[in-house]
Short mmCIF file of C-alpha atoms and ligand atoms in Angstrom, two decimals:
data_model
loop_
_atom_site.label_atom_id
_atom_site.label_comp_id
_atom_site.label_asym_id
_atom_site.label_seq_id
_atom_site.Cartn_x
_atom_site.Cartn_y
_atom_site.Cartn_z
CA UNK A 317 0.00 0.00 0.00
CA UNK A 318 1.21 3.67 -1.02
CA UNK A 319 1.48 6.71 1.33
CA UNK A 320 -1.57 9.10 0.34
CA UNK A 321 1.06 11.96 0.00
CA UNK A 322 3.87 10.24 -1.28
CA UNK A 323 5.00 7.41 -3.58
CA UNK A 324 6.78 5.74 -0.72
CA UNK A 325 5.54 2.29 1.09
CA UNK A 326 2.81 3.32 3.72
CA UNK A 327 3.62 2.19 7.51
CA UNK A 328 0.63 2.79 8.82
CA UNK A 329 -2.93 3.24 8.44
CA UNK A 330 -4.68 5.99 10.51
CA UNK A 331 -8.24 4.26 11.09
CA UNK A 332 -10.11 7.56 12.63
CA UNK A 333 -8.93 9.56 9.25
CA UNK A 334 -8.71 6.91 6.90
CA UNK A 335 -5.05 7.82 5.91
CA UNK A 336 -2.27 5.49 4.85
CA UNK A 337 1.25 6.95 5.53
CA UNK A 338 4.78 6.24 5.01
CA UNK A 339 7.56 6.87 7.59
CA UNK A 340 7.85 10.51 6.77
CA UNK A 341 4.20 11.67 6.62
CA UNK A 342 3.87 9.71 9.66
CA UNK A 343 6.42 11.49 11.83
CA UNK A 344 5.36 14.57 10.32
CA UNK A 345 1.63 13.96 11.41
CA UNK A 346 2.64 13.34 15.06
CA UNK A 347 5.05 15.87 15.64
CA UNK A 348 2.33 18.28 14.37
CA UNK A 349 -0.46 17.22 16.78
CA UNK A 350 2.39 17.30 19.30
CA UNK A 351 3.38 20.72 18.84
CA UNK A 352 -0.49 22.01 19.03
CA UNK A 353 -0.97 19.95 22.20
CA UNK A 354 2.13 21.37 23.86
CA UNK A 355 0.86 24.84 22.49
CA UNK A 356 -2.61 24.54 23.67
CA UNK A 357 -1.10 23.63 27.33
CA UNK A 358 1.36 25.55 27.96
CA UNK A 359 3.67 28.83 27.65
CA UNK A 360 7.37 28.64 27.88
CA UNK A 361 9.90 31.41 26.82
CA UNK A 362 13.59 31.89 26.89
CA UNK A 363 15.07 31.34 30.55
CA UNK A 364 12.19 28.78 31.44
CA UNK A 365 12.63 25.39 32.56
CA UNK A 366 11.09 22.54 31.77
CA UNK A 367 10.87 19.10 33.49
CA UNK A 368 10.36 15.57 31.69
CA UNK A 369 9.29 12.97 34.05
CA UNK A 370 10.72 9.63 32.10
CA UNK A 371 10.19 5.54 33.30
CA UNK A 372 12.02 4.41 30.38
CA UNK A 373 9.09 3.06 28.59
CA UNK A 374 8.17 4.15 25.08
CA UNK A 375 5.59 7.18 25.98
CA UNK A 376 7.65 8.56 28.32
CA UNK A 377 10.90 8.76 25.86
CA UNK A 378 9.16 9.56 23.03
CA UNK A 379 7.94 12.67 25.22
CA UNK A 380 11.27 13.11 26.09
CA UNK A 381 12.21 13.34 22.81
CA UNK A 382 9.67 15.67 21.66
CA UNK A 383 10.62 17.90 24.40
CA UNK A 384 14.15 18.38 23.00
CA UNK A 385 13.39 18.48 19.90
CA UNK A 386 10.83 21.41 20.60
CA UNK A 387 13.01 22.86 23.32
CA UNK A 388 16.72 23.41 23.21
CA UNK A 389 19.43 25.91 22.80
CA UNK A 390 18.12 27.41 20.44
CA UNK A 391 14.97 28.65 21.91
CA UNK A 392 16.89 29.08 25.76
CA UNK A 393 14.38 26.59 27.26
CA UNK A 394 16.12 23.82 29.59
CA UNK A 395 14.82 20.51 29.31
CA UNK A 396 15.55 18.76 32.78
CA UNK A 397 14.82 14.56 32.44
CA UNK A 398 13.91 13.45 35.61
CA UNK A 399 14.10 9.78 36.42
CA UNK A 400 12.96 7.85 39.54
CA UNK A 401 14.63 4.79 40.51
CA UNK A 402 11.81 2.82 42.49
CA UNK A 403 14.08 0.42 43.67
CA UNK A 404 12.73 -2.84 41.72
CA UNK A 405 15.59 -5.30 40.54
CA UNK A 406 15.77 -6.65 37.39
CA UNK A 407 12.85 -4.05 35.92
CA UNK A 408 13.83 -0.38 37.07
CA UNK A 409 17.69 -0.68 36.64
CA UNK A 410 17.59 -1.55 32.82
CA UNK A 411 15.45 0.91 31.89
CA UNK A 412 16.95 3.47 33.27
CA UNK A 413 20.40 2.47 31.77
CA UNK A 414 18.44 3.49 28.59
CA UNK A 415 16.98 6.58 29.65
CA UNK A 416 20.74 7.93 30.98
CA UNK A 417 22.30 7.08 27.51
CA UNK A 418 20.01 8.72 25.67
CA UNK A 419 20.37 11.49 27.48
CA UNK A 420 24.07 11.31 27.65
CA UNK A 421 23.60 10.88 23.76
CA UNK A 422 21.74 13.47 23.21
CA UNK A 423 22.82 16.44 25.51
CA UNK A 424 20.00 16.55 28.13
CA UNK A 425 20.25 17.04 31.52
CA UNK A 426 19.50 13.97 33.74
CA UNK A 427 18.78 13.68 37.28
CA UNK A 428 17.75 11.10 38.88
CA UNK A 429 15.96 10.51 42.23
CA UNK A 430 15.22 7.16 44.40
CA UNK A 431 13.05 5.48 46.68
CA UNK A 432 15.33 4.72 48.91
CA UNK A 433 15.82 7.98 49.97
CA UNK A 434 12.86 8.17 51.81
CA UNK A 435 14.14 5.95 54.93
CA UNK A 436 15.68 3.27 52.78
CA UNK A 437 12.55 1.81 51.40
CA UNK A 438 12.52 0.32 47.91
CA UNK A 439 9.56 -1.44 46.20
CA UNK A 440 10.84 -4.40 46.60
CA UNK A 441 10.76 -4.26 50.56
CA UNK A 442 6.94 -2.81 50.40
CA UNK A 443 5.43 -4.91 47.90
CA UNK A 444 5.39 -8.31 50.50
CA UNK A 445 4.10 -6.00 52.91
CA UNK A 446 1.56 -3.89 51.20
CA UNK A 447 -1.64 -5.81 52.30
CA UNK A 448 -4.46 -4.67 51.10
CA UNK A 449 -3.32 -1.48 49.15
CA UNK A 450 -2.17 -2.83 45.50
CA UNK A 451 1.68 -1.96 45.84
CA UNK A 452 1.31 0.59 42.93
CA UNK A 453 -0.70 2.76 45.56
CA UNK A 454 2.22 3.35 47.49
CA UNK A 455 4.56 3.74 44.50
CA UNK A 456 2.18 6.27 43.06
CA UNK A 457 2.43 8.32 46.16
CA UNK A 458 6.36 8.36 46.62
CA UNK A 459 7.37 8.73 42.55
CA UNK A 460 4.89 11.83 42.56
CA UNK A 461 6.33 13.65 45.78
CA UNK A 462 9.54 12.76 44.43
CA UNK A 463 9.05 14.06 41.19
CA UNK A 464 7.11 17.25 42.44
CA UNK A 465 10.46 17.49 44.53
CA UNK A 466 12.85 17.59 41.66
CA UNK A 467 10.84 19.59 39.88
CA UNK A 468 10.88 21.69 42.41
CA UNK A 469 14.79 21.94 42.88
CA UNK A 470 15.64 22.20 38.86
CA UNK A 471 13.03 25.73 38.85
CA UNK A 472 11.00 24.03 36.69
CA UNK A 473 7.69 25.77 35.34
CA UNK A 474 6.25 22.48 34.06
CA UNK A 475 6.66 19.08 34.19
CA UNK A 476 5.29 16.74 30.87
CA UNK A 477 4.40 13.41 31.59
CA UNK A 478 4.06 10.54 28.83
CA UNK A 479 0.01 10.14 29.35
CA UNK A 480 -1.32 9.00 25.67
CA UNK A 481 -4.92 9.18 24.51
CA UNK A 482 -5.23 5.64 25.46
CA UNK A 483 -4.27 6.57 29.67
CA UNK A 484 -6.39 9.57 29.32
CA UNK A 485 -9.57 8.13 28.25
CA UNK A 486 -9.13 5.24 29.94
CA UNK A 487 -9.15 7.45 33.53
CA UNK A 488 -11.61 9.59 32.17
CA UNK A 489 -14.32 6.98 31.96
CA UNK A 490 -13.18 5.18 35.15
CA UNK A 491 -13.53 8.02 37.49
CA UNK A 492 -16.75 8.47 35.46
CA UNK A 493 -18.36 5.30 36.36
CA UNK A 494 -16.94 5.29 39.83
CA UNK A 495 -18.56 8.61 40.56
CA UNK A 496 -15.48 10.33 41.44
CA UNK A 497 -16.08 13.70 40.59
CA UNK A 498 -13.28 15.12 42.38
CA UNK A 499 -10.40 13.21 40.66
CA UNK A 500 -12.49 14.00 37.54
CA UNK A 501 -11.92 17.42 38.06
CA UNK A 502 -8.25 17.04 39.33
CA UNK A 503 -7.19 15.05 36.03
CA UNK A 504 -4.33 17.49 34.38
CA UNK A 505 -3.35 19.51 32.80
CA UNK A 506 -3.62 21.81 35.27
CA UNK A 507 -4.20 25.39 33.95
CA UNK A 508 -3.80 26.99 38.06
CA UNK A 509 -0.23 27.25 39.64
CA UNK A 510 -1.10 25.78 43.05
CA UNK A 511 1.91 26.55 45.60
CA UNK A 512 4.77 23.82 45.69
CA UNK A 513 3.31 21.89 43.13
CA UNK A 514 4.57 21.70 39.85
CA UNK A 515 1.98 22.02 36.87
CA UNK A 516 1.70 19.02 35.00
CA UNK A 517 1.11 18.55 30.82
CA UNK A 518 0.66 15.74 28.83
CA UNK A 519 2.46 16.62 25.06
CA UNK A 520 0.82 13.00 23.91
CA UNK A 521 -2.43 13.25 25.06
CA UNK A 522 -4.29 12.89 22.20
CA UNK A 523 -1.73 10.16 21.02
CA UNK A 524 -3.27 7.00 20.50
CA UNK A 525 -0.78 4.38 22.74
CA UNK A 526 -0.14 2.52 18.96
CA UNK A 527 0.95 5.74 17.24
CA UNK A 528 3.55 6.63 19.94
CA UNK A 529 5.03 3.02 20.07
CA UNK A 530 5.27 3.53 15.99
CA UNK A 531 6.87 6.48 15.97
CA UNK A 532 9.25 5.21 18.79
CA UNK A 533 10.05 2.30 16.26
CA UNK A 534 10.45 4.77 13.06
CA UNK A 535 12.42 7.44 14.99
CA UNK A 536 14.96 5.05 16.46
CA UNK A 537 14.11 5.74 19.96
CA UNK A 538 15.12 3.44 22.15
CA UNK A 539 12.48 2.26 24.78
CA UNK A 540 12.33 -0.72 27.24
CA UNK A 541 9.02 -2.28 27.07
CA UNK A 542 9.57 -4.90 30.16
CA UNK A 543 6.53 -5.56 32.50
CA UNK A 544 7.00 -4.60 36.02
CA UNK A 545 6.43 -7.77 38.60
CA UNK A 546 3.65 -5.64 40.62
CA UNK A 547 1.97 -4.47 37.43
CA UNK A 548 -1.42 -4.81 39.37
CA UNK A 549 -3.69 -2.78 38.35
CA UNK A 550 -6.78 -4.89 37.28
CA UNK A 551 -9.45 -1.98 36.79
CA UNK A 552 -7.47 -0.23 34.73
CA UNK A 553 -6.67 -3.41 32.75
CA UNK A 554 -11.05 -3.66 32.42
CA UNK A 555 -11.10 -0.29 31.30
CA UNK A 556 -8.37 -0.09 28.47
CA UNK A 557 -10.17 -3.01 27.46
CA UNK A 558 -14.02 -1.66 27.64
CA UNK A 559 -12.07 1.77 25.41
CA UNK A 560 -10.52 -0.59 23.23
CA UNK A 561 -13.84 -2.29 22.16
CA UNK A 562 -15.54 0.62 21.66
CA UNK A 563 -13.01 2.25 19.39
CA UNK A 564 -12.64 -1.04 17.82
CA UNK A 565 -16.55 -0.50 16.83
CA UNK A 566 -16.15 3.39 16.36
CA UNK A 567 -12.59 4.82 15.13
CA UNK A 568 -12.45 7.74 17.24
CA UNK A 569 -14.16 7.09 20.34
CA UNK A 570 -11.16 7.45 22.22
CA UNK A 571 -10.72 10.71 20.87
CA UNK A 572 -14.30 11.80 21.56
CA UNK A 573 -13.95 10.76 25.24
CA UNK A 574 -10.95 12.70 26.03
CA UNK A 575 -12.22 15.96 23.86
CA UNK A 576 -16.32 15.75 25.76
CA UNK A 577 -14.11 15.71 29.04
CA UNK A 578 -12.56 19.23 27.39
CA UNK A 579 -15.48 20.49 26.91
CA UNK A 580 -17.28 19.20 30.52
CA UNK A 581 -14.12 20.22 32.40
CA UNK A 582 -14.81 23.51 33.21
CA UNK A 583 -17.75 23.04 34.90
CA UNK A 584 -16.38 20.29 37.02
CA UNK A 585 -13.11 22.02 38.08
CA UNK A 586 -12.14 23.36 40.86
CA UNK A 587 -8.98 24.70 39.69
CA UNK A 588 -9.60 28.75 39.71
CA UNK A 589 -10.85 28.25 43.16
CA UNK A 590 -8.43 29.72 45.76
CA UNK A 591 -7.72 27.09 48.14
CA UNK A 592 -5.80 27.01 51.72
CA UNK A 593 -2.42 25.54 50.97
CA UNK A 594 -0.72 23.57 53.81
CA UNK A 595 3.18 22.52 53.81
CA UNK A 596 4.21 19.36 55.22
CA UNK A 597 7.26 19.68 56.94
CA UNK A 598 8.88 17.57 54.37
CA UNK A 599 8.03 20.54 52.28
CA UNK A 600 5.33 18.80 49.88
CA UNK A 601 2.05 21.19 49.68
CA UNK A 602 -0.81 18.39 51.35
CA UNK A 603 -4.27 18.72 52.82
CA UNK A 604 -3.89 17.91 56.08
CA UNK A 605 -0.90 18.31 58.04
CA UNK A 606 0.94 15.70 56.74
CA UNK A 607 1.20 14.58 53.17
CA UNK A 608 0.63 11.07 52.09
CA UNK A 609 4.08 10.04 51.45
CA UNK A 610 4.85 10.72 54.96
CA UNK A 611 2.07 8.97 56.06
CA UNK A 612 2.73 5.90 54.21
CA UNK A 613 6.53 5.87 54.84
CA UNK A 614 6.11 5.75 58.82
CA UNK A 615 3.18 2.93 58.05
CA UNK A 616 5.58 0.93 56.03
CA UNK A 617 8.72 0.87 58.39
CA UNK A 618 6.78 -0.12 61.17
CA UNK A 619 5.35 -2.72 59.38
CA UNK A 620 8.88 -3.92 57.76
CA UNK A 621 10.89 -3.29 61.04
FE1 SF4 B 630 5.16 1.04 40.50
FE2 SF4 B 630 2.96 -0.38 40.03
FE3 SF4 B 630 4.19 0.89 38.04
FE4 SF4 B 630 5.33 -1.24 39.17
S1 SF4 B 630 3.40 -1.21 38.00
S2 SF4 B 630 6.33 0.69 38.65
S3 SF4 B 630 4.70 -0.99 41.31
S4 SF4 B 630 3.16 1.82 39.80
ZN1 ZN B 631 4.60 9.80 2.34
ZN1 ZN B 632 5.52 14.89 53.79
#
């Protein structure tokens, strides 16, 4: 099959639009929606900092590569890569071996924080003890106050995250059906600057999760696509496959989901209310007077001493 704009072999066929592409059209048709995405989300100019939270895996380098590609010496914005090493052997190690070389490759600045920071704790010593919380609770918690922290320390104005259309409609509907109106509302990207906490954006957020692994595969980006051994979460897993049905019937339903949550948004969101901030004294902004981390952290050691 022939590219529609080309004469060159098509890689793909874009279901929604009905579009066959080869390599070339096909980067060029990301990197477009990219760039209005980013656009639409934020505003960076000379001097600003940006932050790249990055697991390894292909959405999260592919946004990493975006992000250089869009933001670089040229325009003085500093792209900061931000890595988190969980503490999970055989799984987080290799991956971020890749994530460092690419980086060292490439010219980006990489830092890199860890779990066992926080009173020596690594994934591997909570998971046996994590009862009934899934262990990904508890990881959740301690990667985001970690990465809010580094975010924090580089200056940076934003941080992008590798969410794809797939993640975005998939948590759409699931706080739908669970009621959870709050979280609804909470889902970035966040348009308010709320004290201590680091806005976040999603550059791939109307990416379908197939499109971002292809263009991984075209661009030469190296990704590590192994499966971590507490992958639990089994109501996500329902919902990616309840989305995937449905686009499967309709091309574009995913799409549709993600862009009626646009449009509902502002009348769910709580975001231009001002709100009281509180500081734990680890310095993450929280609700009460401790923030969750914390919380967990001292629950965990006793349990693991
Ligand atoms: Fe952490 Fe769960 Fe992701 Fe594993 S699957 S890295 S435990 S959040
Ligand atoms: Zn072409
Ligand atoms: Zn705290």
């Amino acid at each position: 099959m022939k590219c529609d704009l080309c004469a060159d072999s098509a890689v793909t066929f874009v279901r929604y639009n009905g579009s066959h592409l080869c390599s070339f059209h096909f980067r060029e048709y990301f990197e477009r929606r990219v760039k209005k995405e980013v656009r639409k989300e934020v505003s960076l100019y000379k001097g600003d900092t940006v932050g790249v939270a990055v697991s390894g895996g292909k959405d999260s380098m592919v946004t990493l590569h975006m992000m250089h590609q869009l933001f670089n010496e040229k325009n003085g914005i500093r792209v900061v890569c931000i890595s988190i090493d969980e503490g999970i052997e055989g799984y987080r190690p290799p991956s971020l071996d890749i994530v460092r070389k690419y980086c060292e490759e490439n010219g980006i600045e990489y830092h890199q924080r860890s779990f066992s920071e926080l009173s020596g704790l690594t994934m591997d010593s909570i998971a046996p003890v994590s009862g009934e919380n899934s262990p990904c609770t508890y990881c959740g918690v301690f990667r985001r106050k970690l990465m809010n922290d580094e975010a924090r320390k580089v200056g940076a104005k934003y941080l992008a995250t590798g969410h794809n259309l797939d993640d975005v409609a998939q948590s759409v509907m699931m706080n739908f059906v669970r009621g959870d109106v709050d979280r609804l509302a909470r889902l970035g990207p966040h348009t308010k600057i709320r004290p201590g906490l680091i806005p976040r954006f999603y550059p791939l957020r109307m990416i379908p999760e197939k499109e971002s692994l292809l263009y991984a595969m075209v661009s030469g980006i190296p990704f590590w696509d192994g499966e971590c051994p507490y992958w639990s979460e089994a109501l996500r897993n329902e919902y990616r496959d309840v989305v995937d049905s449905l686009e499967d019937r309709s091309p574009g339903t995913k799409y549709s989901i993600v862009s009626s949550y646009d449009k509902l948004k502002p009348l769910l969101s709580k975001d231009g209310e001002p709100r009281d901030v509180k500081f734990c004294e680890c310095g993450e902004p929280c609700n009460g007077k401790r923030c969750k981390a914390c919380e967990y952290e001292d629950q965990l050691l006793k349990k693991i001493e």
